[in-house]
Each structure stands twice: as C-alpha cells, then as structure tokens.
Coordinates of C-alpha atoms in Angstrom, one line a residue:
X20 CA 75.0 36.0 -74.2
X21 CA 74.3 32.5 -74.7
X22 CA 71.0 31.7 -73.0
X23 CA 71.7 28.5 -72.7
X24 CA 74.3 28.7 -70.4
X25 CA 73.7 29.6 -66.7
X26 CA 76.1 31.7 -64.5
X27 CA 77.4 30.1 -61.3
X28 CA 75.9 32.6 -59.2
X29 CA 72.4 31.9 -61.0
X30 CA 72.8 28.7 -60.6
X31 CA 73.9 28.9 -56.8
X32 CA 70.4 31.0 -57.1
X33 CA 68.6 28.6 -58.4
X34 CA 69.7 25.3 -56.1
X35 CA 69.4 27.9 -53.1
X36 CA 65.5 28.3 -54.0
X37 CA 65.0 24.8 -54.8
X38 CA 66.3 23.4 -51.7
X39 CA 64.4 25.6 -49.6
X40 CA 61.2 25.1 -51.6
X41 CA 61.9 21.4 -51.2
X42 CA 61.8 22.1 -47.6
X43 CA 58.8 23.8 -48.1
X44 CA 57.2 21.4 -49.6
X45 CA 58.2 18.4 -47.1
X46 CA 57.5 20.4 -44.2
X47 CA 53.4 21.2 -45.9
X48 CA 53.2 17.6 -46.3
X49 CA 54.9 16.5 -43.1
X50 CA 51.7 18.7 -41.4
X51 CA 49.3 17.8 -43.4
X52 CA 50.3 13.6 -42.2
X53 CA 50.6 14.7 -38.5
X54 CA 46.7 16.1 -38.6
X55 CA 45.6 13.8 -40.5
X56 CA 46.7 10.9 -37.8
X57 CA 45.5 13.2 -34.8
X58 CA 42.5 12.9 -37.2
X59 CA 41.7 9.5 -37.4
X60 CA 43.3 9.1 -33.5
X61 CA 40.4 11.4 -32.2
X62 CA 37.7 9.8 -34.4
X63 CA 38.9 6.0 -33.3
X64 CA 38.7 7.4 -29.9
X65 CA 35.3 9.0 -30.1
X66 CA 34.1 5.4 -31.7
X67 CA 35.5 3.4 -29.0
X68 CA 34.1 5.4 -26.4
X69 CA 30.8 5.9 -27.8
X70 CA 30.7 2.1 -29.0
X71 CA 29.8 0.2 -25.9
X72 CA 27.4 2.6 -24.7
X73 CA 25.3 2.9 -28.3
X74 CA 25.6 -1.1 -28.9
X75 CA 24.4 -1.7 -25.4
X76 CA 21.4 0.7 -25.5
X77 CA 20.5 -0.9 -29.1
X78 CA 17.7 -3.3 -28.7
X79 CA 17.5 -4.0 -32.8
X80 CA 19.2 -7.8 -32.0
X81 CA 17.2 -8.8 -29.4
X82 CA 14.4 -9.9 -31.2
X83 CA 17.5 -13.2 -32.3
X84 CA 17.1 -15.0 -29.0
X85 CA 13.4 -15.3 -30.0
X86 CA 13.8 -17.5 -32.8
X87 CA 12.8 -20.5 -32.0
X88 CA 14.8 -23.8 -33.7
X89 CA 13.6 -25.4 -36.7
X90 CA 12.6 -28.3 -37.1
X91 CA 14.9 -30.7 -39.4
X92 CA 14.1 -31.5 -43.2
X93 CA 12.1 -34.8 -43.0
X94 CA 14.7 -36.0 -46.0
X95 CA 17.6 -33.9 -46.2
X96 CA 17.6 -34.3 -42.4
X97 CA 18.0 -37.6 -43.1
X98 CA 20.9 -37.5 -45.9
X99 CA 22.7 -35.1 -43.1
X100 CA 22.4 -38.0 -40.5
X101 CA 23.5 -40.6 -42.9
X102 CA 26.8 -38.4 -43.9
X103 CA 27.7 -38.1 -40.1
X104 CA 27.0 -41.8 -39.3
X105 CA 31.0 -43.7 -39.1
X106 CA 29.4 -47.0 -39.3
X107 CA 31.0 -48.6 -42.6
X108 CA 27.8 -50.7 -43.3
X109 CA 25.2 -48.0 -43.8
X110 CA 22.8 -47.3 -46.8
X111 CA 21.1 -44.4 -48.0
X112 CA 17.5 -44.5 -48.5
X113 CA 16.5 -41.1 -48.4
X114 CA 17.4 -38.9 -51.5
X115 CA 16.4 -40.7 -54.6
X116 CA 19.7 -40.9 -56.8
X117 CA 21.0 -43.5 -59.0
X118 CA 24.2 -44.4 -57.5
X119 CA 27.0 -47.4 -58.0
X120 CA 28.4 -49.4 -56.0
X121 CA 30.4 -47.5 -53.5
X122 CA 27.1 -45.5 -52.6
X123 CA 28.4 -42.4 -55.3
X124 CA 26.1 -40.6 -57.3
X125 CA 27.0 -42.4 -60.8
X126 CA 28.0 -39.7 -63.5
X127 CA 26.5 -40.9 -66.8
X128 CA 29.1 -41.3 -69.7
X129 CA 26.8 -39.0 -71.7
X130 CA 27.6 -36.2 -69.3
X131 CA 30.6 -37.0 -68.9
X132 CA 31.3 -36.8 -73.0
X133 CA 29.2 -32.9 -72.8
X134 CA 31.5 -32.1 -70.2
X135 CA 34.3 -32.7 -72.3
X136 CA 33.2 -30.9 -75.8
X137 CA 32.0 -27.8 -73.2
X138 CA 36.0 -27.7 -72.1
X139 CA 36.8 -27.6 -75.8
X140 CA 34.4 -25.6 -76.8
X141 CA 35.2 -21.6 -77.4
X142 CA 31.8 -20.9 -77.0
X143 CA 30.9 -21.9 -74.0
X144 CA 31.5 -18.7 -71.5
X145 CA 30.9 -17.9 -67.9
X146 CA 28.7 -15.4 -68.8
X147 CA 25.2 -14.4 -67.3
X148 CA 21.9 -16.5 -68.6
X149 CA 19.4 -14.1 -69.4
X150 CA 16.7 -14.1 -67.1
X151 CA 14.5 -16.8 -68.7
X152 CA 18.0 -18.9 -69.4
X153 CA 19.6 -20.5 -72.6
X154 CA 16.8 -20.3 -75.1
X155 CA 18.6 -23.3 -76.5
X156 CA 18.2 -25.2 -73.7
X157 CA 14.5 -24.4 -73.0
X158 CA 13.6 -25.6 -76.6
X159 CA 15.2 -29.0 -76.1
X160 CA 14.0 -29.6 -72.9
X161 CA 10.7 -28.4 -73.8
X162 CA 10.4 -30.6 -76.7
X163 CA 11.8 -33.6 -75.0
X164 CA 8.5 -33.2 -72.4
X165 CA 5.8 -32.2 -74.9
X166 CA 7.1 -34.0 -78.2
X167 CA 9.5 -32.9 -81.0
X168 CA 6.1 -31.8 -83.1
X169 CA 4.8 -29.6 -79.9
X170 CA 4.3 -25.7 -81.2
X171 CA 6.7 -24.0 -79.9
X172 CA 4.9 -20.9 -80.8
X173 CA 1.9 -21.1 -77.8
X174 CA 4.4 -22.9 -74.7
X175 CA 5.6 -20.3 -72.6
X176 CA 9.0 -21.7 -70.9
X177 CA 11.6 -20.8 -69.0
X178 CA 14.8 -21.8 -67.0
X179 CA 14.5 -23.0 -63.6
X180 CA 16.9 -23.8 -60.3
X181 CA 15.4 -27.9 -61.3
X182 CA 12.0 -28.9 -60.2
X183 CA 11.9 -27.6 -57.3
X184 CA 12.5 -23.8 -58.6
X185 CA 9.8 -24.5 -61.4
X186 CA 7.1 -25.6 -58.8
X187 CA 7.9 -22.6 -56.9
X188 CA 7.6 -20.4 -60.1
X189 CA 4.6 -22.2 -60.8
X190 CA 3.0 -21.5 -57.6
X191 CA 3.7 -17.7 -57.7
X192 CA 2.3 -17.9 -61.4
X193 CA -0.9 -19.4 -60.2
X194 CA -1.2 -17.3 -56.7
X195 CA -0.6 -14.3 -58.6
X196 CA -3.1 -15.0 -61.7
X197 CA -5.8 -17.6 -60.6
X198 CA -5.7 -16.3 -57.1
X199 CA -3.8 -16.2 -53.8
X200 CA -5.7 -18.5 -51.8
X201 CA -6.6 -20.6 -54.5
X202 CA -6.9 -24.3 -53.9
X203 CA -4.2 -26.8 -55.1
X204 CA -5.0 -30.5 -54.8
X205 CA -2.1 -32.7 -54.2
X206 CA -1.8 -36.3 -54.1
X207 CA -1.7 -38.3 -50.7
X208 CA 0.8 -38.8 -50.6
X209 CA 3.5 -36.6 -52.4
X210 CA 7.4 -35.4 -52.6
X211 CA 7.5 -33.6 -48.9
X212 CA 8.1 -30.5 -50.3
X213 CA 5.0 -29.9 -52.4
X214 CA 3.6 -28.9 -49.4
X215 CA 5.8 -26.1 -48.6
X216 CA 6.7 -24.7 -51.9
X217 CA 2.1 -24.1 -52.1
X218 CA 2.0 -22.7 -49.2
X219 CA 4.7 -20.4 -49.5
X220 CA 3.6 -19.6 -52.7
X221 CA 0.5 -18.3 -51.4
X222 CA -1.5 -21.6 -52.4
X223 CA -4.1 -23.2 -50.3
X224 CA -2.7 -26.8 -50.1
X225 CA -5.3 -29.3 -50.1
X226 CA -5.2 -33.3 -50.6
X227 CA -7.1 -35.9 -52.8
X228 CA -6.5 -39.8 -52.4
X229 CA -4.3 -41.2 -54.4
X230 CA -2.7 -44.3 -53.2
X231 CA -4.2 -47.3 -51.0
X232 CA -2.3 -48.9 -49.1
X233 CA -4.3 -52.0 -49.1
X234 CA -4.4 -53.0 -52.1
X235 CA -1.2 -51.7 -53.0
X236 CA -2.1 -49.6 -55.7
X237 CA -3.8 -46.4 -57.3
X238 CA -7.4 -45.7 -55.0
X239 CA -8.4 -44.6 -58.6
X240 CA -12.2 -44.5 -57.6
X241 CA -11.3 -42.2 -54.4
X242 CA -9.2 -40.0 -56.5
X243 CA -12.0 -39.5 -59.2
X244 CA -14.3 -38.9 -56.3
X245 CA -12.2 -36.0 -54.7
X246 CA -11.5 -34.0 -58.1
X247 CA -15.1 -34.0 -58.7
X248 CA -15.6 -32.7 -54.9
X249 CA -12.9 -30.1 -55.5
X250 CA -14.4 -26.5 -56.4
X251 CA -14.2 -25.5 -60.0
X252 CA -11.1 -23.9 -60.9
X253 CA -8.6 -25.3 -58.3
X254 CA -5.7 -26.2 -59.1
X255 CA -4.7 -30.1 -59.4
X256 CA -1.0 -31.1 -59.2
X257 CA -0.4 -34.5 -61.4
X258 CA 3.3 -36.3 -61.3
X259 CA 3.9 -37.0 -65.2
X260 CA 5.6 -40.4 -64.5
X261 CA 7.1 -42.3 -61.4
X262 CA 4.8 -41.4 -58.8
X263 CA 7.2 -40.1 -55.8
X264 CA 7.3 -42.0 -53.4
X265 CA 4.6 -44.9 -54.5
X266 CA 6.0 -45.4 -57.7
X267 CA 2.3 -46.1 -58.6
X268 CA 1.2 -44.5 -61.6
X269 CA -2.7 -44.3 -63.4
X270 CA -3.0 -46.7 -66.8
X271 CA -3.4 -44.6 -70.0
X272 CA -7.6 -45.4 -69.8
X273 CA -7.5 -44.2 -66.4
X274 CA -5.4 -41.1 -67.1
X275 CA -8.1 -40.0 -70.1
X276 CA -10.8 -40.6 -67.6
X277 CA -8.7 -38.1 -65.0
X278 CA -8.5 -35.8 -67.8
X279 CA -12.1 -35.6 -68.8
X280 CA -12.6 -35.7 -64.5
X281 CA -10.8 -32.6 -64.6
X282 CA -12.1 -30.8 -67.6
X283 CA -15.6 -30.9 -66.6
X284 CA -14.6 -29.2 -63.3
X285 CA -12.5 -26.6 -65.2
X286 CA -9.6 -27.0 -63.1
X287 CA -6.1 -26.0 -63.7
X288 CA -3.5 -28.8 -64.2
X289 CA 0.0 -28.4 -63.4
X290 CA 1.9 -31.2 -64.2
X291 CA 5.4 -32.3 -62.0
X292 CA 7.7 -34.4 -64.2
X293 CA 10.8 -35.4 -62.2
X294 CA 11.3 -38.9 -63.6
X295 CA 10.7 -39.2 -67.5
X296 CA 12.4 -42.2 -68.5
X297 CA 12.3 -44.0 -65.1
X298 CA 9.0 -45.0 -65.0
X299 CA 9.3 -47.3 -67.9
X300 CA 13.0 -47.2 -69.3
X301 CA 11.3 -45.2 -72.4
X302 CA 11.4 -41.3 -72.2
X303 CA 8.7 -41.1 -75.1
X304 CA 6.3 -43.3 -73.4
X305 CA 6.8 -41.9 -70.3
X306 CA 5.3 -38.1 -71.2
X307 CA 2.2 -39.6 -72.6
X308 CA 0.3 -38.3 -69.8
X309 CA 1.4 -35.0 -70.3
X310 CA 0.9 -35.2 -74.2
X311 CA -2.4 -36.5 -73.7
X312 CA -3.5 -34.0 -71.5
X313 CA -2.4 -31.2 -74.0
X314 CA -4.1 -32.8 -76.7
X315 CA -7.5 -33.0 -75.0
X316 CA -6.7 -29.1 -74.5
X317 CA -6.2 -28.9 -71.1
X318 CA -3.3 -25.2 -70.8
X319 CA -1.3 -27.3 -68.8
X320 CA 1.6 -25.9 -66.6
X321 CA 4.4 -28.3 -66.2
X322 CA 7.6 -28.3 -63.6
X323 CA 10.3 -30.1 -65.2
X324 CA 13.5 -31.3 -63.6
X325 CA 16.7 -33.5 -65.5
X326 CA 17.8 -33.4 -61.3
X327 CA 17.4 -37.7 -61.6
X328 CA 16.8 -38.9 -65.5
X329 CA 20.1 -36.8 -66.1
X330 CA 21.9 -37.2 -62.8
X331 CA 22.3 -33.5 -62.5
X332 CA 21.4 -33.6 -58.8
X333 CA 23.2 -30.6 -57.8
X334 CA 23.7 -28.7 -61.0
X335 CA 19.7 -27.3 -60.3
X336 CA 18.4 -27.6 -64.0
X337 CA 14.9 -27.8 -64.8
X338 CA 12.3 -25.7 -66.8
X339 CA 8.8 -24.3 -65.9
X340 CA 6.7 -23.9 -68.6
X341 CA 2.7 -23.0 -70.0
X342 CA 0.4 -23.8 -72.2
X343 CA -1.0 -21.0 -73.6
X344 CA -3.7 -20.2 -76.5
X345 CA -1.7 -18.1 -78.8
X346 CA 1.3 -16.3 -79.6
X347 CA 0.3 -13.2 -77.9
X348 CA -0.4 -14.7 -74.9
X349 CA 2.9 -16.6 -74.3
X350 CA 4.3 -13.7 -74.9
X351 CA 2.3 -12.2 -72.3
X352 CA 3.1 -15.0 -69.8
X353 CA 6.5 -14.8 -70.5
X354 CA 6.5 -11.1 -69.8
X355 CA 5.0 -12.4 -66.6
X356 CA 7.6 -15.1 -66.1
X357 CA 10.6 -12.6 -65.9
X358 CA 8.5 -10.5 -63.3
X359 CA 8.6 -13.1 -61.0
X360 CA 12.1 -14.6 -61.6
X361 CA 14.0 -11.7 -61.8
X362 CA 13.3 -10.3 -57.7
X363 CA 13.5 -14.3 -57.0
X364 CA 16.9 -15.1 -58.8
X365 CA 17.8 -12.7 -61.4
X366 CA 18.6 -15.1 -63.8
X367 CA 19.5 -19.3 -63.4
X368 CA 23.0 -21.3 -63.6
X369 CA 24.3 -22.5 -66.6
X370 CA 26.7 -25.4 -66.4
X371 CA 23.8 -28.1 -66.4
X372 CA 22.0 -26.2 -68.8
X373 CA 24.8 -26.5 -71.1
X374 CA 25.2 -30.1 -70.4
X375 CA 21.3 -30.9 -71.2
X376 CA 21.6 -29.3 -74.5
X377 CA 24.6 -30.5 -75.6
X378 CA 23.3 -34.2 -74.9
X379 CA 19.8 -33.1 -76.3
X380 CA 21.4 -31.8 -79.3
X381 CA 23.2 -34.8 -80.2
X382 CA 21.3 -37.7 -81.3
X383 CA 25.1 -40.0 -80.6
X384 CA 24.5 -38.5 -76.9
X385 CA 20.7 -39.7 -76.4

C-alpha cells in the first residue's frame, strides 16, 4: 500500500472533518466577537451614564475660575502689540535686534555660511545634547568670554536656553549654595527680567544706583556708595558690556575701582554679558571687564548669551559658567550644574549651538 496515496473514502473523511472543524472554528470565533461587542456596549454604557454624574460632583477644576489674569510682559507685550498693529508706518522699539530695512531680523552671512557646511556635514545629527551641551561649543564660547589663554581646567560651564536660561541657572546655583534668600544687587535700572528670574530663583532682589539721569551718565559715586552699604557676601549682578537699556557703561579705572569695591565686601559677582562686541565694535575689548575681574581673583559667575552679537534671537544659545579654584572643584560644580539642569530641561537645543561653533571654529568665519 502506497502511503502516499489516499483512498476516496479517506479523503471524503478527511474534507468531511475539516469542513466541520472549520465550522467549528468560525462559529468559536464568531462568539467570542459577539461578547466581546456586548462587552465594550455595556462598559460605554456604564461610562456614559456614570459620566455626568462623577464630572459634575468633581470639584478638582474649580479652583480655574480663580485664576486671576496676568498681567502683560512689559516688552514682549509690546512686540505682541506691534505684530497686530495694520498700520504700514510702524517701528519696533521694544526687542533689541539688529534688523534691515524691511524691519527683519538680518541673518548674518556668517551664519548663513554655518548653516550651509552643517547641511553638508555628516556629522551633524539630531541627536540629544548631553545635559551640559556640546562640550565643543562651551569651550569656544567660553574662551571667546574669558580669553583664548583662560584655564579651562578651573571654569565650570555649561549649555544654556541663551542668557536668560543661564541667569536662571545662575540664580538656582547661588540660592542653592550661598543661600536662598540671599541678597542680589541689581542695577537701576536693568533688562526687566532680572527681576523675575531672582526672585523666582529664590534670590532676594535688591537695587543699587547705577545710572543718573541728569547728567546722563554712570552715578559712579552712588553706585560705589550702595556696594559698600550692601551686606558682605551678597550677590552683585554686573552687565559685561552695553549696559541694557542705558547703554552706559563704567571706564576701565572705574571698573578696577568697582572691583576692589566689591572685594573688600566679599561679595559674589555674577557677570551678564549679552552684548560683547556691541559696546565698542571689538569683541576683545569688550570682555575686559570680565577679564579684569578674574584676574584680580574675583570666582566670577557669568551668563552668556550669542541671542544679539550672533543674531540667534530665537535659537536660545548661551552658556552659564564658574570660576572656580581648582580642578576638583569644577568638577564639583559641574556635578552641581547637571542637578539643577536636568529636572529644569534635561538637556539644551542644538542647532545654534552648532552654528556658534562652527563660526567660532573658523578663523574665515570670525
């Protein structure tokens, strides 16, 4: 017998069994469909009738018609107003940007030519930042601040969302390290958001006089006269360059005389530098306040933002950064750093990042 070949009554047998298992089969399946719709029928009625009752009894949104409205950015409100506004004659005045003739933030060539390599270059990913950002990046940047000969062994630095992340970082640092509560002395006046970013932070925001109206100039005697006043160990916030919004910024004498002020008070000195390069046309000459101050010793903190010098208004690229003693403790500070970035951020944007270095990296490009 050949067992390869099957009888016809087997094989009427076998397409009998198979047919009805078939049936079987469709008919399981055909019940297990049916309950599972009455299933999801019952439970969608359940929900809709227990809905309306259990949202209506809820009272965990009524605390929303409490809120009261806030009140407007003093400049961003502005820049709102000025984008609604149809009339075809008006000018911004609020947010500092250099822009061309049509009233368009202008794109420098520079960026434009980083742009381009980035596009052509393999290298250049989507992928995260580590927390502290493109190492790469911070070394440039830092180095374009504090000099090409500053150590970077002792400066603690890291990435930020431009200068307004790195004062935010920088008042956390402070709060968390000097002391919540601790005074910081801002100029009157000052960028409106200083204010807000110290408190927040946990900061006790004071004010020392810094311009005078009257004359027009730096109340240099009045501003002496308040750091002296200020109890030892506050905190005293210093724009670099390009005082925002006076423009009015202390002589080199004066600033070695603010310098010595300040060290015989033992205050901390955290430095905002928003416009190198604007002040005088001359990026170098620019972060001699800033150099100064770290050669006289001072462990400065700086907030650092290519926002204006780069025209990377919304790309968000800056650096915050510390002056420490020693290897070990910018290592510690950095330890620190990622602490308070990582719950705050998790780690910073690249694309401007990548556009600073490139130009920073190419001597044609600067």
């Amino acid at each position: 017998l050949n067992p390869f070949v099957v009888s016809p009554v087997i094989e009427h047998i076998l397409f009998a069994s198979f047919n009805q298992m078939k049936f079987q089969i469709s008919s399981y399946l055909l019940c297990i469909v049916a309950t599972m719709s009455s299933t999801k029928r019952d439970a969608a009625t359940a929900f809709s009738a227990a809905a309306p009752d259990s949202v209506s009894s809820s009272t965990a949104g009524k605390y929303l018609s409490s809120i009261p409205m806030g009140a407007p950015d003093a400049i961003l409100g502005i820049a709102e107003s000025f984008k609604s506004c149809t009339d075809p004659d008006k000018v911004n005045v609020c947010v500092g940007a250099y822009r061309d003739s049509s009233g368009k933030p202008w794109v420098l060539p520079s960026v434009k030519e980083a742009e381009r390599r980035m596009l052509d270059d393999a290298a250049v990913t989507k992928e995260y930042a580590s927390i502290v950002g493109d190492g790469r990046y911070v070394e440039l940047a830092l180095k374009f601040a504090y000099g090409q000969e500053a150590s970077m062994d002792v400066i603690a630095g890291v990435q930020s969302l431009s200068g307004t992340g790195a004062c935010r970082i920088g008042g956390h640092f402070f709060a968390k390290f000097v002391g919540e509560g601790t005074p910081i002395y801002i100029p009157n006046p000052t960028w409106g958001n200083h204010v807000a970013i110290f408190k927040e932070s946990g900061l006790d925001v004071r004010r020392y006089r810094y311009y005078n109206p009257t004359t027009n100039g730096l109340d240099y005697d009045g501003m002496l006269e308040d750091l002296g006043d200020a109890p030892d160990g506050s905190i005293i916030l210093l724009h670099a360059c390009a005082h925002n919004p006076t423009g009015c910024d202390p002589s080199m004498e004066q600033w070695r005389a603010i310098s010595k002020k300040i060290g015989a008070k033992s205050h901390h000195v955290f430095f905002d530098s928003a416009y190198q390069g604007f002040a005088s046309g001359d990026a170098e000459a620019d972060a001699s306040a800033l150099r100064l101050f770290v050669e006289e010793g001072h462990n400065v903190a700086l907030a650092q933002s290519f926002a204006k010098n780069f025209g990377l208004y919304g790309e968000r690229t800056g650096t915050f950064s510390v002056v420490t003693n020693s290897a070990e403790e910018r290592e510690a500070v950095m330890s620190q750093l990622k602490l308070i970035i990582r719950p705050m951020y998790s780690s910073p944007p690249i694309h401007g990042a990548n556009i600073v270095k490139t130009v920073l990296d190419d001597a044609g490009l600067t």
